Tab-separated table of C-alpha atoms in Angstrom:
chain	number	residue	atom	x	y	z
A	1	UNK	CA	90.435	-4.081	-65.110
A	2	UNK	CA	92.156	-5.909	-62.260
A	3	UNK	CA	92.248	-4.196	-58.868
A	4	UNK	CA	94.271	-5.323	-55.832
A	5	UNK	CA	93.072	-3.982	-52.472
A	6	UNK	CA	95.277	-4.251	-49.388
A	7	UNK	CA	94.066	-3.242	-45.942
A	8	UNK	CA	95.375	-3.108	-42.384
A	9	UNK	CA	99.066	-3.742	-43.032
A	10	UNK	CA	99.901	-2.643	-39.483
A	11	UNK	CA	103.672	-2.280	-39.842
A	12	UNK	CA	104.040	-5.970	-40.721
A	13	UNK	CA	106.890	-6.073	-43.223
A	14	UNK	CA	106.830	-9.827	-43.797
A	15	UNK	CA	103.108	-9.885	-44.592
A	16	UNK	CA	103.286	-6.761	-46.766
A	17	UNK	CA	106.162	-8.106	-48.849
A	18	UNK	CA	104.536	-11.536	-49.238
A	19	UNK	CA	101.277	-9.972	-50.433
A	20	UNK	CA	102.972	-7.584	-52.872
A	21	UNK	CA	104.859	-10.551	-54.319
A	22	UNK	CA	101.597	-12.492	-54.652
A	23	UNK	CA	99.932	-9.522	-56.336
A	24	UNK	CA	102.663	-9.269	-58.951
A	25	UNK	CA	102.796	-13.021	-59.475
A	26	UNK	CA	99.228	-12.654	-60.706
A	27	UNK	CA	100.362	-10.260	-63.410
A	28	UNK	CA	100.202	-6.985	-61.536
A	29	UNK	CA	97.010	-4.943	-61.073
A	30	UNK	CA	95.673	-2.047	-63.102
A	31	UNK	CA	94.857	-0.349	-59.812
A	32	UNK	CA	96.541	-0.908	-56.430
A	33	UNK	CA	94.755	0.372	-53.327
A	34	UNK	CA	96.020	0.599	-49.742
A	35	UNK	CA	92.945	0.846	-47.523
A	36	UNK	CA	94.573	2.353	-44.455
A	37	UNK	CA	96.200	1.369	-41.171
A	38	UNK	CA	99.717	1.230	-42.524
A	39	UNK	CA	100.988	1.432	-38.946
A	40	UNK	CA	100.087	0.278	-35.452
A	41	UNK	CA	100.698	-3.078	-33.729
A	42	UNK	CA	103.681	-4.152	-35.860
A	43	UNK	CA	107.466	-3.648	-35.612
A	44	UNK	CA	108.308	-2.111	-39.025
A	45	UNK	CA	106.462	1.208	-39.427
A	46	UNK	CA	109.309	2.984	-41.234
A	47	UNK	CA	109.628	0.236	-43.841
A	48	UNK	CA	105.880	0.063	-44.443
A	49	UNK	CA	105.373	3.837	-44.660
A	50	UNK	CA	108.272	4.253	-47.084
A	51	UNK	CA	107.145	1.303	-49.200
A	52	UNK	CA	103.622	2.747	-49.309
A	53	UNK	CA	104.982	6.171	-50.281
A	54	UNK	CA	106.914	4.631	-53.183
A	55	UNK	CA	103.796	2.764	-54.328
A	56	UNK	CA	101.766	5.984	-54.198
A	57	UNK	CA	104.452	7.737	-56.244
A	58	UNK	CA	104.027	4.965	-58.807
A	59	UNK	CA	100.256	5.489	-58.975
A	60	UNK	CA	98.766	3.495	-56.090
A	61	UNK	CA	95.853	4.888	-54.088
A	62	UNK	CA	96.247	5.134	-50.312
A	63	UNK	CA	93.804	6.272	-47.646
A	64	UNK	CA	94.012	6.922	-43.909
A	65	UNK	CA	93.109	4.414	-41.215
A	66	UNK	CA	92.405	5.117	-37.566
A	67	UNK	CA	95.879	3.951	-36.476
A	68	UNK	CA	97.472	6.203	-39.081
A	69	UNK	CA	95.445	9.101	-37.694
A	70	UNK	CA	96.356	8.197	-34.097
A	71	UNK	CA	100.073	8.140	-34.912
A	72	UNK	CA	99.947	11.321	-37.002
A	73	UNK	CA	97.926	13.311	-34.462
A	74	UNK	CA	99.091	11.619	-31.236
A	75	UNK	CA	95.626	10.388	-30.281
A	76	UNK	CA	94.991	7.991	-27.394
A	77	UNK	CA	91.344	6.897	-27.700
A	78	UNK	CA	92.256	3.250	-28.345
A	79	UNK	CA	92.831	-0.007	-26.480
A	80	UNK	CA	95.841	-0.282	-24.186
A	81	UNK	CA	97.906	-2.329	-26.640
A	82	UNK	CA	97.005	-0.018	-29.517
A	83	UNK	CA	97.950	3.082	-27.481
A	84	UNK	CA	101.275	1.510	-26.564
A	85	UNK	CA	101.992	0.743	-30.226
A	86	UNK	CA	101.007	4.281	-31.271
A	87	UNK	CA	103.476	5.852	-28.849
A	88	UNK	CA	106.170	3.301	-29.716
A	89	UNK	CA	105.704	4.149	-33.401
A	90	UNK	CA	105.770	7.912	-32.868
A	91	UNK	CA	109.091	7.594	-31.036
A	92	UNK	CA	110.698	5.865	-34.014
A	93	UNK	CA	109.449	7.491	-37.187
A	94	UNK	CA	110.609	10.801	-38.676
A	95	UNK	CA	108.609	13.997	-39.243
A	96	UNK	CA	108.389	13.134	-42.944
A	97	UNK	CA	106.662	9.858	-42.059
A	98	UNK	CA	104.208	11.683	-39.798
A	99	UNK	CA	103.501	14.148	-42.588
A	100	UNK	CA	102.801	11.358	-45.074
A	101	UNK	CA	100.283	9.769	-42.677
A	102	UNK	CA	98.643	13.093	-41.826
A	103	UNK	CA	98.080	13.937	-45.499
A	104	UNK	CA	96.265	10.712	-46.355
A	105	UNK	CA	92.598	11.229	-47.316
A	106	UNK	CA	89.749	9.560	-45.433
A	107	UNK	CA	88.310	8.180	-48.682
A	108	UNK	CA	88.908	8.096	-52.419
A	109	UNK	CA	86.528	7.579	-55.328
A	110	UNK	CA	87.618	5.823	-58.517
A	111	UNK	CA	84.893	5.448	-61.164
A	112	UNK	CA	82.090	3.417	-59.520
A	113	UNK	CA	84.252	2.394	-56.539
A	114	UNK	CA	84.565	4.089	-53.151
A	115	UNK	CA	87.569	3.237	-50.991
A	116	UNK	CA	87.290	4.052	-47.268
A	117	UNK	CA	88.940	2.461	-44.251
A	118	UNK	CA	86.019	1.991	-41.857
A	119	UNK	CA	82.707	2.978	-43.451
A	120	UNK	CA	81.228	5.483	-45.867
A	121	UNK	CA	79.051	6.489	-42.915
A	122	UNK	CA	81.046	9.083	-40.937
A	123	UNK	CA	84.486	7.899	-42.141
A	124	UNK	CA	86.421	9.935	-39.578
A	125	UNK	CA	84.472	8.413	-36.671
A	126	UNK	CA	85.751	4.922	-37.600
A	127	UNK	CA	82.569	2.817	-37.141
A	128	UNK	CA	82.848	-0.954	-37.520
A	129	UNK	CA	80.826	-2.890	-40.090
A	130	UNK	CA	79.979	-6.144	-38.340
A	131	UNK	CA	76.381	-6.798	-39.348
A	132	UNK	CA	73.727	-6.052	-41.945
A	133	UNK	CA	72.539	-2.885	-40.180
A	134	UNK	CA	75.973	-1.243	-40.202
A	135	UNK	CA	76.495	-2.430	-43.787
A	136	UNK	CA	73.231	-0.773	-44.856
A	137	UNK	CA	74.246	2.490	-43.214
A	138	UNK	CA	77.532	2.373	-45.104
A	139	UNK	CA	75.895	1.692	-48.464
A	140	UNK	CA	73.263	4.363	-47.835
A	141	UNK	CA	75.988	6.953	-47.272
A	142	UNK	CA	77.361	6.546	-50.815
A	143	UNK	CA	75.998	6.160	-54.337
A	144	UNK	CA	79.005	4.088	-55.463
A	145	UNK	CA	78.253	0.666	-56.903
A	146	UNK	CA	81.130	-0.800	-54.927
A	147	UNK	CA	82.341	0.231	-51.479
A	148	UNK	CA	85.576	-1.299	-50.192
A	149	UNK	CA	86.462	-1.113	-46.494
A	150	UNK	CA	88.857	-2.677	-44.003
A	151	UNK	CA	89.008	-1.971	-40.250
A	152	UNK	CA	87.369	-5.148	-38.917
A	153	UNK	CA	90.252	-7.424	-40.032
A	154	UNK	CA	87.635	-10.021	-41.061
A	155	UNK	CA	86.784	-10.541	-44.759
A	156	UNK	CA	83.114	-10.278	-45.695
A	157	UNK	CA	80.786	-9.220	-48.503
A	158	UNK	CA	77.409	-7.483	-48.257
A	159	UNK	CA	75.153	-6.811	-51.212
A	160	UNK	CA	71.947	-4.905	-51.829
A	161	UNK	CA	69.195	-4.833	-54.448
A	162	UNK	CA	67.048	-1.720	-54.898
A	163	UNK	CA	64.228	-1.643	-52.353
A	164	UNK	CA	65.461	-4.705	-50.481
A	165	UNK	CA	67.340	-5.270	-47.255
A	166	UNK	CA	71.084	-5.872	-47.576
A	167	UNK	CA	72.372	-9.427	-47.316
A	168	UNK	CA	75.604	-10.867	-45.929
A	169	UNK	CA	77.756	-13.310	-47.851
A	170	UNK	CA	80.786	-15.025	-46.365
A	171	UNK	CA	83.303	-15.602	-49.164
A	172	UNK	CA	85.556	-18.647	-49.303
A	173	UNK	CA	89.307	-18.080	-49.334
A	174	UNK	CA	90.875	-18.107	-52.799
A	175	UNK	CA	87.516	-18.732	-54.510
A	176	UNK	CA	86.097	-16.082	-56.840
A	177	UNK	CA	82.651	-14.759	-55.931
A	178	UNK	CA	80.409	-13.192	-58.612
A	179	UNK	CA	79.542	-9.494	-58.614
A	180	UNK	CA	76.047	-9.088	-60.027
A	181	UNK	CA	75.378	-6.053	-62.209
A	182	UNK	CA	71.981	-5.767	-60.503
A	183	UNK	CA	73.437	-5.318	-57.022
A	184	UNK	CA	75.528	-2.857	-55.060
A	185	UNK	CA	78.345	-4.442	-53.096
A	186	UNK	CA	80.223	-3.703	-49.896
A	187	UNK	CA	83.462	-5.658	-49.608
A	188	UNK	CA	85.393	-5.905	-46.334
A	189	UNK	CA	88.972	-6.654	-47.282
A	190	UNK	CA	90.227	-8.583	-44.238
A	191	UNK	CA	93.755	-7.735	-43.117
A	192	UNK	CA	97.327	-8.036	-44.313
A	193	UNK	CA	99.184	-7.525	-41.050
A	194	UNK	CA	96.844	-8.870	-38.379
A	195	UNK	CA	94.052	-11.209	-39.606
A	196	UNK	CA	91.317	-11.932	-37.061
A	197	UNK	CA	89.203	-14.597	-38.745
A	198	UNK	CA	91.121	-17.585	-37.377
A	199	UNK	CA	93.444	-17.841	-40.367
A	200	UNK	CA	96.951	-16.402	-39.817
A	201	UNK	CA	97.575	-16.001	-43.562
A	202	UNK	CA	97.461	-12.442	-44.865
A	203	UNK	CA	94.330	-11.544	-46.839
A	204	UNK	CA	93.908	-9.173	-49.759
A	205	UNK	CA	91.134	-8.571	-52.283
A	206	UNK	CA	91.462	-9.065	-56.030
A	207	UNK	CA	88.689	-7.634	-58.202
A	208	UNK	CA	88.283	-8.463	-61.894
A	209	UNK	CA	85.832	-5.995	-63.428
A	210	UNK	CA	85.728	-7.814	-66.777
A	211	UNK	CA	84.813	-11.139	-65.214
A	212	UNK	CA	82.686	-9.371	-62.572
A	213	UNK	CA	84.173	-11.283	-59.658
A	214	UNK	CA	86.013	-10.712	-56.394
A	215	UNK	CA	88.438	-13.048	-54.620
A	216	UNK	CA	89.725	-13.026	-51.052
A	217	UNK	CA	93.299	-14.150	-51.664
A	218	UNK	CA	95.160	-15.698	-48.723
A	219	UNK	CA	98.939	-15.480	-48.581
A	220	UNK	CA	100.969	-17.387	-45.963
A	221	UNK	CA	103.958	-15.474	-44.620
A	222	UNK	CA	106.597	-15.826	-41.902
A	223	UNK	CA	104.469	-14.671	-38.971
A	224	UNK	CA	106.951	-16.306	-36.586
A	225	UNK	CA	109.580	-13.795	-37.714
A	226	UNK	CA	107.177	-10.884	-37.271
A	227	UNK	CA	106.260	-12.139	-33.791
A	228	UNK	CA	109.955	-12.450	-32.923
A	229	UNK	CA	110.548	-8.850	-34.002
A	230	UNK	CA	107.531	-7.650	-31.991
A	231	UNK	CA	108.979	-9.316	-28.878
A	232	UNK	CA	112.471	-7.948	-29.535
A	233	UNK	CA	111.050	-4.434	-29.987
A	234	UNK	CA	109.400	-4.499	-26.573
A	235	UNK	CA	105.879	-4.294	-27.988
A	236	UNK	CA	103.084	-6.116	-26.081
A	237	UNK	CA	103.502	-9.869	-26.363
A	238	UNK	CA	99.880	-10.480	-27.350
A	239	UNK	CA	100.489	-8.572	-30.586
A	240	UNK	CA	102.918	-11.281	-31.631
A	241	UNK	CA	100.930	-14.206	-30.238
A	242	UNK	CA	97.763	-13.278	-32.106
A	243	UNK	CA	99.581	-13.422	-35.458
A	244	UNK	CA	100.108	-17.158	-34.943
A	245	UNK	CA	96.403	-17.880	-34.454
A	246	UNK	CA	94.850	-15.214	-36.654
A	247	UNK	CA	92.788	-13.662	-33.880
């Protein structure tokens, strides 16, 4: 089984389209997962929401991210730029778009895989997994063999053996990493629409359950065009600048 996992699209049409094209160039997945944060920061929320809705209608899995929740429920407990983007988005999308976001689940289970935006530990509180301690809390909150998260915008893998402390592994871009049958794994999927690991290329996860491996696939896209659209839309300039540097 081949699984493609896309996280943190953030209303970035150019990145979303480039990644979907890359996914299908690889033969198309058996399971497509959108790990939340369809909206926020970027200039094309309507396009991204409607594209996601069509993918879900075709069988894709989609869960809620904290920016999706903030837009759907008009929340403001975010950074200044994020709050601005939330209000900007709410002023432009239709009630049907709000309803789609509001109905997204916080997590989904598929066989031995748990999909959740932030962490299996208190999913609706949106904790960040940035170290071994937070990774252990996430793994302890679920009995799934694999947990897939986004939220941090930085790709990473944590793994655990029974009775031992979890370990961190930093995967290389576009290089398959093995998934041991003896271990449980937590995979942080990076970001499609706003990478923050110093690489401006969009990042998605490709899992091959037969080969027992996971790959962080990087996909260059026209981030200059997205930044231009962010500026033209009147969104904060930093949201466009950071796309160029991947921070």
